[in-house]
XYZ file of N, CA and C in Angstrom:
738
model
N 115.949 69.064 87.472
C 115.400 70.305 88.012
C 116.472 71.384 88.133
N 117.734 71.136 88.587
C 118.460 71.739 88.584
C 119.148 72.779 87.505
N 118.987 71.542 86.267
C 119.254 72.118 84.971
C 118.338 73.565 84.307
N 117.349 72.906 84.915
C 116.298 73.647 84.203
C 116.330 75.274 85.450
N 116.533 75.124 86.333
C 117.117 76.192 87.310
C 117.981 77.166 86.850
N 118.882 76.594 86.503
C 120.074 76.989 86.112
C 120.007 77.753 84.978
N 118.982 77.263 83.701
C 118.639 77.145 82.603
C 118.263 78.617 82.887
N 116.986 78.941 83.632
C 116.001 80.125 83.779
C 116.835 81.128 84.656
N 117.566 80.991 85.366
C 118.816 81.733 85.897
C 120.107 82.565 84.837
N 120.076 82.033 84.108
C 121.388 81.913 83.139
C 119.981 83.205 81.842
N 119.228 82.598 81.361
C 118.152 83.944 80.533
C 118.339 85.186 81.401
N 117.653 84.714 82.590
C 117.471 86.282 83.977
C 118.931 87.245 83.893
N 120.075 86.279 83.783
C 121.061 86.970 83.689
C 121.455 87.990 82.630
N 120.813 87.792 81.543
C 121.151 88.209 80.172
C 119.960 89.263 79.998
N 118.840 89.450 81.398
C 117.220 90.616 80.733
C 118.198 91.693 81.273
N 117.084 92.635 80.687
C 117.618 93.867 81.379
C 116.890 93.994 82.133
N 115.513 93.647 82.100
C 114.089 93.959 83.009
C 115.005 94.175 84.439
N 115.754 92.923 84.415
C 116.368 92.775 86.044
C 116.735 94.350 86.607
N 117.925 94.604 85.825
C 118.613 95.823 85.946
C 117.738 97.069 86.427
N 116.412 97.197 85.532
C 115.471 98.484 85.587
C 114.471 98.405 86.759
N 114.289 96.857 87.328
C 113.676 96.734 88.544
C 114.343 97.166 89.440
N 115.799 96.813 89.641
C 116.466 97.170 90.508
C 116.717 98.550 90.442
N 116.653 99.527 89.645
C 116.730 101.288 89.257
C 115.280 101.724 90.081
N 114.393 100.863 89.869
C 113.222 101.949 89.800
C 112.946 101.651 91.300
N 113.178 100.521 91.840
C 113.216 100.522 93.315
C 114.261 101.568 94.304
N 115.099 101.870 93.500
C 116.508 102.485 93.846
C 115.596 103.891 94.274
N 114.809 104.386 93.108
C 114.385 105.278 92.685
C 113.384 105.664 93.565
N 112.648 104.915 94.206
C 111.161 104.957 94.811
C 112.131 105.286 96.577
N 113.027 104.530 96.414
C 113.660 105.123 97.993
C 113.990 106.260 98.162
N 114.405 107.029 96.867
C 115.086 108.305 96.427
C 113.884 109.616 96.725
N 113.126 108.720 96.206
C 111.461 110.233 96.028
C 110.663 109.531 97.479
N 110.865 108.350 98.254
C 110.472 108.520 99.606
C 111.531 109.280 100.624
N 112.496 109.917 100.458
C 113.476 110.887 101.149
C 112.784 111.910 100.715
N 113.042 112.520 99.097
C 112.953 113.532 98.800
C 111.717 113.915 99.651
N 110.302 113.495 99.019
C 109.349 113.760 99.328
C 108.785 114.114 101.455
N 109.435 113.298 101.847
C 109.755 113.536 103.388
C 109.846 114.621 103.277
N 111.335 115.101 102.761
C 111.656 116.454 103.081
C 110.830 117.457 102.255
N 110.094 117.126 101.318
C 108.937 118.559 100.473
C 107.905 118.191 101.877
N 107.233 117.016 102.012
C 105.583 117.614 102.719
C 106.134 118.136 103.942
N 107.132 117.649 104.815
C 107.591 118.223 106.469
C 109.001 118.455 106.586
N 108.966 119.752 105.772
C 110.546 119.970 105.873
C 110.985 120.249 107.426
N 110.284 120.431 108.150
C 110.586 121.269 109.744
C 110.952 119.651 110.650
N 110.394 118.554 110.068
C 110.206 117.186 111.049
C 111.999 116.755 110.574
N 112.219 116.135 112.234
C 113.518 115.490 112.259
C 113.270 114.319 111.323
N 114.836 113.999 110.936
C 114.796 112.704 109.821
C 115.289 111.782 111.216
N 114.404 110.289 111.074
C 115.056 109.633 112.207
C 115.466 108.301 111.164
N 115.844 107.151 112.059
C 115.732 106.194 111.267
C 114.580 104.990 111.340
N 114.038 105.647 112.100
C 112.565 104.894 112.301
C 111.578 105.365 110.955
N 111.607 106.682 110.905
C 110.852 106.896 110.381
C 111.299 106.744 108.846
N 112.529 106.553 108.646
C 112.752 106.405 106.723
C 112.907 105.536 106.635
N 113.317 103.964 107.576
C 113.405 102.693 107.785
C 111.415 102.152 107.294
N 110.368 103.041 108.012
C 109.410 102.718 108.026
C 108.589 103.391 106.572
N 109.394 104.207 105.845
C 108.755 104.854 104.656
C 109.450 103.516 103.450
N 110.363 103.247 103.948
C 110.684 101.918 102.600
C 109.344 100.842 102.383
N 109.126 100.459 103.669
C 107.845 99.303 104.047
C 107.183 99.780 103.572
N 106.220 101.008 103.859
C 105.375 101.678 103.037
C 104.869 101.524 102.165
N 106.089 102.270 100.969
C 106.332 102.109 99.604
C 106.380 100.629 99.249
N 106.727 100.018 99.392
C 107.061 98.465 99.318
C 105.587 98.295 99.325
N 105.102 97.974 100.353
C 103.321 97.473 100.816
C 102.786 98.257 99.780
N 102.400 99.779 99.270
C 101.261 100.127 98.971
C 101.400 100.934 97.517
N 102.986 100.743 97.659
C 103.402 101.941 96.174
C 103.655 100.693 94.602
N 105.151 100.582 94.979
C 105.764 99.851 94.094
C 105.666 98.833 94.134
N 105.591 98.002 95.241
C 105.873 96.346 95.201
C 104.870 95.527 94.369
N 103.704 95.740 94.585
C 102.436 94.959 93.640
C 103.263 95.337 91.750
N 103.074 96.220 91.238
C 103.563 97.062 90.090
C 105.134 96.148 89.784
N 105.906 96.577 90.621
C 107.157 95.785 90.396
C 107.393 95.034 90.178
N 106.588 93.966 91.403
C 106.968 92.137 91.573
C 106.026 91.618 90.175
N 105.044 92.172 90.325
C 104.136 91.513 88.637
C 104.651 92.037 87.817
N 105.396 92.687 87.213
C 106.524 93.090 86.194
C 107.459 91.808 86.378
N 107.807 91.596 87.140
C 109.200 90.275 87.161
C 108.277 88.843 87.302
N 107.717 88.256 87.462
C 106.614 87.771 86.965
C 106.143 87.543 85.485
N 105.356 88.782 84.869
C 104.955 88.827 83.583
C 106.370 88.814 82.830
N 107.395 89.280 83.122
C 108.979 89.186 82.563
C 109.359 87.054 82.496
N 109.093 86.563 83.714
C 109.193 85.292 83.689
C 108.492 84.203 82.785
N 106.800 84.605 83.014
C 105.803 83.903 82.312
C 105.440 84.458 81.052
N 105.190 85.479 80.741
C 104.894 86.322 79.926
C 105.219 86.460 78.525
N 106.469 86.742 79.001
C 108.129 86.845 77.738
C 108.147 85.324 76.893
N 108.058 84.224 77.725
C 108.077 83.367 76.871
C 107.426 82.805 75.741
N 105.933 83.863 75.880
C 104.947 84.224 74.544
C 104.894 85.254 73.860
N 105.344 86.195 74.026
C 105.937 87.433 73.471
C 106.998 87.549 72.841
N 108.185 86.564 73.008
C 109.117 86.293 72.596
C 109.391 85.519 71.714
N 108.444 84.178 71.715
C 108.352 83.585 70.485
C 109.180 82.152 71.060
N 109.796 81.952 72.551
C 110.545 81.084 72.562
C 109.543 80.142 74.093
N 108.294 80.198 73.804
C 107.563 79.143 74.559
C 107.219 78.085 73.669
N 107.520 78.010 72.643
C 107.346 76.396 71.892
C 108.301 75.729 71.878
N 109.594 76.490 72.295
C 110.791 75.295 73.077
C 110.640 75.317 74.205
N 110.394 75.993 75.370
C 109.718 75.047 76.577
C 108.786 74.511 76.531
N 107.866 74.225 75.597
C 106.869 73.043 75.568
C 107.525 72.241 75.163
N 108.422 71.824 74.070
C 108.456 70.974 73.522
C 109.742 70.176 74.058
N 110.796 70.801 74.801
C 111.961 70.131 75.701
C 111.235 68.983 76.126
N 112.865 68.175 76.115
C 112.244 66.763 76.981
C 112.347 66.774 78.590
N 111.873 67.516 79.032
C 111.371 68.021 80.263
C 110.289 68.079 81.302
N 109.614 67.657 81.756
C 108.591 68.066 82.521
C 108.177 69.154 81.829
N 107.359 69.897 81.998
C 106.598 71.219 81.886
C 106.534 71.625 83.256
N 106.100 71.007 84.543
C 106.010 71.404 85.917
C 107.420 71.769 86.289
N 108.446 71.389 85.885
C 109.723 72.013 86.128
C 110.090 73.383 85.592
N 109.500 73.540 84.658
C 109.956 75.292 84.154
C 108.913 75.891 85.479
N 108.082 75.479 85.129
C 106.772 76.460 86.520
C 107.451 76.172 87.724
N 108.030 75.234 88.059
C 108.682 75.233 89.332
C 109.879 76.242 89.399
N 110.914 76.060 88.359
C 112.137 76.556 88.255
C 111.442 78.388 88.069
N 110.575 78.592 87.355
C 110.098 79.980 87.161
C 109.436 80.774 88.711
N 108.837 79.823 89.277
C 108.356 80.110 90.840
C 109.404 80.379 91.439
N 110.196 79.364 91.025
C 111.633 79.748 92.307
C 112.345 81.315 92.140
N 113.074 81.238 90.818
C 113.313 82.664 90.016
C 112.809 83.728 90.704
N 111.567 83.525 90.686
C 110.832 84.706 90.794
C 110.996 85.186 92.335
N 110.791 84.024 93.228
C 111.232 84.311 94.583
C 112.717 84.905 94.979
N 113.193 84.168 94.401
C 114.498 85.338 94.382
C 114.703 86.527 93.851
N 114.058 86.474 92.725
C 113.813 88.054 92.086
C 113.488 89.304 93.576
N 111.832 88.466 93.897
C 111.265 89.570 94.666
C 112.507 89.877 96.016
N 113.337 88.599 96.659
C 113.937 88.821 97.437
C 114.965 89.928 97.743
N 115.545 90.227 96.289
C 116.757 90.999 95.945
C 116.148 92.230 95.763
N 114.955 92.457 95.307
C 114.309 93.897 95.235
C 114.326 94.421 96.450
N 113.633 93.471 97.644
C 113.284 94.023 98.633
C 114.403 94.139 99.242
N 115.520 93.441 99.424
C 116.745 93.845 99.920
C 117.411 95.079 99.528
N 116.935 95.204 98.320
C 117.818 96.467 97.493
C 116.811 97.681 98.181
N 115.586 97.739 98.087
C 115.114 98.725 98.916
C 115.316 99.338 100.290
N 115.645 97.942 101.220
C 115.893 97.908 102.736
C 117.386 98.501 102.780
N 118.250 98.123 101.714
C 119.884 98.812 101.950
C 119.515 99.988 101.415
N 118.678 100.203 100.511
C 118.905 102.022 99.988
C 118.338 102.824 100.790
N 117.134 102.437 101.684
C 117.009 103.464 102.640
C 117.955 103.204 104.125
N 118.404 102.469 104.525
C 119.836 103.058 105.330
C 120.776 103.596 104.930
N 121.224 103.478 103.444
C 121.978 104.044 103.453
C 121.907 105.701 102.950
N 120.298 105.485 103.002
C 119.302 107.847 102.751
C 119.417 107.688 104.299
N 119.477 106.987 105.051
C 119.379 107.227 106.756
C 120.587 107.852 106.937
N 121.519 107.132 106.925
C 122.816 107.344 106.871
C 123.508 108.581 106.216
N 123.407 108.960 104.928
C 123.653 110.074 104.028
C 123.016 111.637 105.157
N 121.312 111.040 105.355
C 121.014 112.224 106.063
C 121.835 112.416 107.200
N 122.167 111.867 108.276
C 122.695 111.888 109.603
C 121.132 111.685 110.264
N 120.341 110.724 110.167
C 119.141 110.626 111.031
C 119.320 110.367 112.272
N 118.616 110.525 112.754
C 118.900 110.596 114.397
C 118.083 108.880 115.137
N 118.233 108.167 116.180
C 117.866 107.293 116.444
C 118.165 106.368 116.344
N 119.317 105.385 115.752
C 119.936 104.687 115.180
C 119.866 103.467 116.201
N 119.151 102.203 115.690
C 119.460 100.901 116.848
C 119.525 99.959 116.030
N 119.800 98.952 116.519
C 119.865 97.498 115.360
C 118.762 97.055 115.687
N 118.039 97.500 116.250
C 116.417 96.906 116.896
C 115.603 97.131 115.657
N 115.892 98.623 115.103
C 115.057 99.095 114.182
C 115.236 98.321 112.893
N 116.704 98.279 112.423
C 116.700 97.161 111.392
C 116.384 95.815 111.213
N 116.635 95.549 112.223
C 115.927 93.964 112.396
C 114.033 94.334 112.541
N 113.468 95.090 112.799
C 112.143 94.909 112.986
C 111.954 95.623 111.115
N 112.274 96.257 110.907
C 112.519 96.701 109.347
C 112.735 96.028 108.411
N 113.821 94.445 109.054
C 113.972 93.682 108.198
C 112.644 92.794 107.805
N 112.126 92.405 109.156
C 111.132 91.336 109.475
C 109.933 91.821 108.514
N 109.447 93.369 108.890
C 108.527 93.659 108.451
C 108.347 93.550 107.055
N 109.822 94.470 106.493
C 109.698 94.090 105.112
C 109.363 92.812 104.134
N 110.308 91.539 104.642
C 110.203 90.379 104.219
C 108.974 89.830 104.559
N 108.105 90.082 105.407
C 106.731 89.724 105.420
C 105.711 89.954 104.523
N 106.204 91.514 104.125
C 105.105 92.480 103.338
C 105.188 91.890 101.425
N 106.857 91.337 101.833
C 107.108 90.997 100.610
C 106.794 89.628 100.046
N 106.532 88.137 101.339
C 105.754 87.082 101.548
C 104.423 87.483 100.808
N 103.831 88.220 101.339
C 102.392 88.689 100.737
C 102.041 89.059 99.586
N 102.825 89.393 98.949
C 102.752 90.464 97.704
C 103.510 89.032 96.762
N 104.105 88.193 96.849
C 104.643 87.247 96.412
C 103.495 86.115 96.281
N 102.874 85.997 97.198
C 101.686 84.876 97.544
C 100.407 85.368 95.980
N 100.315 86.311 95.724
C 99.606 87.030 94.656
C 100.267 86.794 93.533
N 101.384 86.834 93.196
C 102.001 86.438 92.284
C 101.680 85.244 90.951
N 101.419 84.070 91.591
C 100.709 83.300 90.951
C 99.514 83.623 89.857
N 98.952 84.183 90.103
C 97.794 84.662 89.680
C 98.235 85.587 88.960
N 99.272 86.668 88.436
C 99.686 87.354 87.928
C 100.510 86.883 86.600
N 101.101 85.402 87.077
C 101.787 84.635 85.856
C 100.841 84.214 85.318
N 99.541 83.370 85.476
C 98.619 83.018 84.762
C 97.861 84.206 83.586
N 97.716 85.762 84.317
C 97.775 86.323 83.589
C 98.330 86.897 82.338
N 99.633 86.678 82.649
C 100.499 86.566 81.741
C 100.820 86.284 80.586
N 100.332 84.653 81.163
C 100.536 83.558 80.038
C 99.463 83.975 78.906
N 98.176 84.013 79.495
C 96.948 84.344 79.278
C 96.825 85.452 78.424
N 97.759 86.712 78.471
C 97.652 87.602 77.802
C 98.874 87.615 76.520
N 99.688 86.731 76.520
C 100.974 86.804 76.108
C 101.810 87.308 76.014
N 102.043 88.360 76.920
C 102.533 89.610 77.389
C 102.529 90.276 78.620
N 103.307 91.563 78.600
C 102.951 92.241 79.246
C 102.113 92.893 79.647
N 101.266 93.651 78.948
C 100.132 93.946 79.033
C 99.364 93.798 79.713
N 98.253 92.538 79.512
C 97.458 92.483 80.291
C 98.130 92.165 81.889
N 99.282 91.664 82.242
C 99.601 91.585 83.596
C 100.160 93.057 84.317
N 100.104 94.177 83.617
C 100.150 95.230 83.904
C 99.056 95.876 84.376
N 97.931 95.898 83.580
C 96.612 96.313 83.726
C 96.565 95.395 84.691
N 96.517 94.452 84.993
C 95.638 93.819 85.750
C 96.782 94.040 87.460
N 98.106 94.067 87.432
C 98.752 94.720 88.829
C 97.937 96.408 88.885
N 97.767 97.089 87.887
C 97.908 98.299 88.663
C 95.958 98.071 88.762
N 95.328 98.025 88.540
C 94.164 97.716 88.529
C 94.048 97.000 90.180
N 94.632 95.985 90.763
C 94.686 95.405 91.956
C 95.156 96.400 92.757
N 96.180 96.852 92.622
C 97.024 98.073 93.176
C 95.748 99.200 93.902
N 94.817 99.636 92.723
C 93.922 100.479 93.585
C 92.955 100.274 94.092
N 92.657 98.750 93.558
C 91.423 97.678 94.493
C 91.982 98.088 95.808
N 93.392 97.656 96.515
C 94.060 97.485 97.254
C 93.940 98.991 97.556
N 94.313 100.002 97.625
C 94.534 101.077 97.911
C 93.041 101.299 98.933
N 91.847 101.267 97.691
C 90.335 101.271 97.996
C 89.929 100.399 99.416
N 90.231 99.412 99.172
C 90.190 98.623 100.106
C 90.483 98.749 101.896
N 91.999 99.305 101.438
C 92.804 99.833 102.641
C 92.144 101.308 103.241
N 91.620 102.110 102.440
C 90.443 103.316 103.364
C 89.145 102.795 103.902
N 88.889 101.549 103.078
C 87.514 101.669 103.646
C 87.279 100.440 104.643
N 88.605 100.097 105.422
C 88.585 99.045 106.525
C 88.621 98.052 106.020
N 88.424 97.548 105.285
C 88.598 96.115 104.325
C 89.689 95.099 104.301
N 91.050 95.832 104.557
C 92.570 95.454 104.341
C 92.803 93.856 104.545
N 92.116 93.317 105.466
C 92.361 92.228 106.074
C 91.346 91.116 104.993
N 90.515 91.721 103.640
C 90.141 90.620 103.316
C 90.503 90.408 101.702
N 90.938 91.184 101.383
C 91.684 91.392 99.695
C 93.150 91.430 100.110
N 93.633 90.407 99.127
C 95.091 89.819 99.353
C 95.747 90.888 98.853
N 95.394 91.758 97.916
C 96.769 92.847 97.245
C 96.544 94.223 98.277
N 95.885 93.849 99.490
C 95.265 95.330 100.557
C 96.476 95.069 101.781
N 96.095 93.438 101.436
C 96.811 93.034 103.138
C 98.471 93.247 103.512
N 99.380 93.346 102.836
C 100.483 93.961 102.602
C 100.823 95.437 103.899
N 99.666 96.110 103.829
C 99.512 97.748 104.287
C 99.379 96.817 106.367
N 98.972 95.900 106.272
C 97.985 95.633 107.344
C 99.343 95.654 108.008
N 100.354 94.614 108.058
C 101.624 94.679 108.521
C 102.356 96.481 109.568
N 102.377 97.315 108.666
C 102.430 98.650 109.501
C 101.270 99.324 110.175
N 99.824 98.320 110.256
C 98.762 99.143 111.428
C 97.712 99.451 110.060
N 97.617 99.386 108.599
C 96.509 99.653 107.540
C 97.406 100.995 107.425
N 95.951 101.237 105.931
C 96.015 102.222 105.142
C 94.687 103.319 105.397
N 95.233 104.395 105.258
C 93.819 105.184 105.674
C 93.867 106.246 106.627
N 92.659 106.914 107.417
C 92.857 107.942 107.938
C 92.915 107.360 109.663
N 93.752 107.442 110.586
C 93.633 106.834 111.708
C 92.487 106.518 112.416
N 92.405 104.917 113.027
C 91.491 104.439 113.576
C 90.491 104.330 112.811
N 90.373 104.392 111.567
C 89.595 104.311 110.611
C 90.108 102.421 109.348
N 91.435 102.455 109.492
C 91.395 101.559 108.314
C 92.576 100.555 109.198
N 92.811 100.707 110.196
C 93.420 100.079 111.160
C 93.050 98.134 111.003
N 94.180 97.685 110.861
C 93.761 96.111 110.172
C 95.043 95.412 110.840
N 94.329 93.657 110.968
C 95.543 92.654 111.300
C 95.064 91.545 110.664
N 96.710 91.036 110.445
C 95.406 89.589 109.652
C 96.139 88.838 110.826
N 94.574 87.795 110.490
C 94.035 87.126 111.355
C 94.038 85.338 110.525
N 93.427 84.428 111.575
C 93.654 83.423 110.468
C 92.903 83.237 109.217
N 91.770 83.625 109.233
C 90.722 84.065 107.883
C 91.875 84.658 107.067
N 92.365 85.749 107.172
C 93.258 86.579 106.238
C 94.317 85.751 105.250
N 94.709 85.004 106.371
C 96.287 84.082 106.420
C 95.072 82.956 105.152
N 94.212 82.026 105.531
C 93.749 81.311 104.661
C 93.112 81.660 103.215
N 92.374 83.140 103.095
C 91.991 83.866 101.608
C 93.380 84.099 100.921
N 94.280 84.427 101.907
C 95.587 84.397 100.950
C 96.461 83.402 100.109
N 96.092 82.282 101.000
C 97.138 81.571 101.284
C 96.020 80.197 99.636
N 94.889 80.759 100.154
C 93.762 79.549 99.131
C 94.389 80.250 97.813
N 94.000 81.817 97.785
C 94.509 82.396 96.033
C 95.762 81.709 95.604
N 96.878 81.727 96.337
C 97.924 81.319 95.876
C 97.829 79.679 95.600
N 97.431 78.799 96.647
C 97.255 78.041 95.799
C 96.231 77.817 94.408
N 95.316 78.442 94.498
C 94.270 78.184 92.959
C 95.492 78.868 92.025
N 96.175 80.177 92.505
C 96.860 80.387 91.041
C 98.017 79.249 91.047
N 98.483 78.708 91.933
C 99.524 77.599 91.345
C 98.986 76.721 90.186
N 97.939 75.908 91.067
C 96.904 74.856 90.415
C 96.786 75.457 88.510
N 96.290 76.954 88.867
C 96.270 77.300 87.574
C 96.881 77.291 86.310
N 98.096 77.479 87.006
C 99.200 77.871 86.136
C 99.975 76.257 86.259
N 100.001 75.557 86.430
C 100.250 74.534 85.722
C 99.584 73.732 85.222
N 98.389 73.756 85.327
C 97.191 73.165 84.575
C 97.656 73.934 83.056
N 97.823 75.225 83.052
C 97.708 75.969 81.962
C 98.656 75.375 81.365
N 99.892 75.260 81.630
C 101.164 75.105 81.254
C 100.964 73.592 80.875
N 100.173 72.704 81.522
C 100.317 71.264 81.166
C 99.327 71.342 79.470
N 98.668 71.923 79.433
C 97.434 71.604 78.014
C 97.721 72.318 77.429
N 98.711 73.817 77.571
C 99.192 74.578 76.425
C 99.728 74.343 75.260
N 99.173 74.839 74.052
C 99.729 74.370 72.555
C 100.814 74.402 72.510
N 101.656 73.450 71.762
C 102.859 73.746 71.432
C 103.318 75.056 70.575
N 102.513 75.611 69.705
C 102.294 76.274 68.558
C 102.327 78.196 69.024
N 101.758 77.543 70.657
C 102.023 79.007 71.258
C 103.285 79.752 71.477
């Protein structure tokens, strides 16, 4: 297992995908400052409040879009590329690449979201925001890594797509397509029962106040928690009966 870890670690090292995930997240912290300062140029910059525009973005902008990009980059590529008939055919397990690729990927999403959480302290910081506690980062931290639990739990289901499409493609269409299920969802009070909504629920919902206001609950915690497992189940079922030839 290890090998095969190592194996899918050692490719990751050599994409660029990595590199441009990590830019465009860079990027999304960059136009959540900017944009602060276009809609309310007159409002103080605190660090509550640009600490709490990363989460945001994370929950409702980029993260769905992103994390299924590194994903369809994991599962995807290896049919697009032409080099999934040597992971079928290694003397290997097959449940070990899906394992070793699950893992990957968790670290993938981990380092994004970290890279987001340091780039907006350090737009906190650059601005001179006012408010500054370690209370806020630690509840910034928590929140984030939760939002990012969630959006990870979906994931599964995004590699199956993947595989499924042999590409990118269809796992594109099908994130940004969820993305505005999710968006939809989050105005019209819903948040707490579509897994790509529930992300938003974490900062209070999406929507116009007291209107889309959401918590998950244990129902929430179990629709989530069932998808992820059916897409596991899936995706190695897939991976176990897949042609070699693919």
């Amino acid at each position: 297992m290890l090998r095969v870890l190592r194996a899918e670690l050692l490719k990751l090292r050599r994409a660029k995908t990595v590199v441009w995930t990590v830019v465009v997240v860079a990027f999304f912290a960059s136009m959540s400052a900017w944009g602060a300062e276009t809609w309310a140029p007159d409002a103080p910059v605190t660090w509550a409040g640009t600490l709490t525009s990363g989460t945001v973005w994370l929950a409702g902008w980029w993260g769905v879009l992103v994390f299924s990009l590194a994903a369809a980059h994991l599962f995807g590529a290896e049919f697009s590329d032409g080099t999934a008939s040597g992971m079928l055919t290694a003397p290997v397990p097959r449940s070990r690449f899906v394992a070793a690729k699950l893992l990957v990927l968790a670290l993938w999403v981990l380092l994004l979201t970290l890279v987001s959480i340091g780039a907006h302290i350090a737009i906190a910081a650059l601005q001179g925001a006012d408010g500054f506690a370690w209370r806020l980062v630690g509840e910034n931290l928590h929140d984030s890594l939760l939002v990012a639990l969630l959006l990870y739990l979906t994931l599964p289901v995004v590699a199956l797509v993947s595989m499924l499409g042999r590409g990118f493609i269809a796992p594109m269409l099908f994130s940004t397509a969820v993305t505005v299920a999710g968006w939809t969802a989050g105005f019209l009070g819903w948040s707490e029962w579509l897994p790509w909504s529930m992300p938003a629920t974490v900062l209070g919902g999406m929507g116009p106040p007291g209107i889309a206001e959401a918590e998950l609950g244990p129902a929430s915690w179990a629709i989530t928690l069932a998808m992820f497992v059916a897409g596991l189940v899936a995706v190695f079922v897939y991976v176990e009966r897949a042609d070699v030839a693919a």
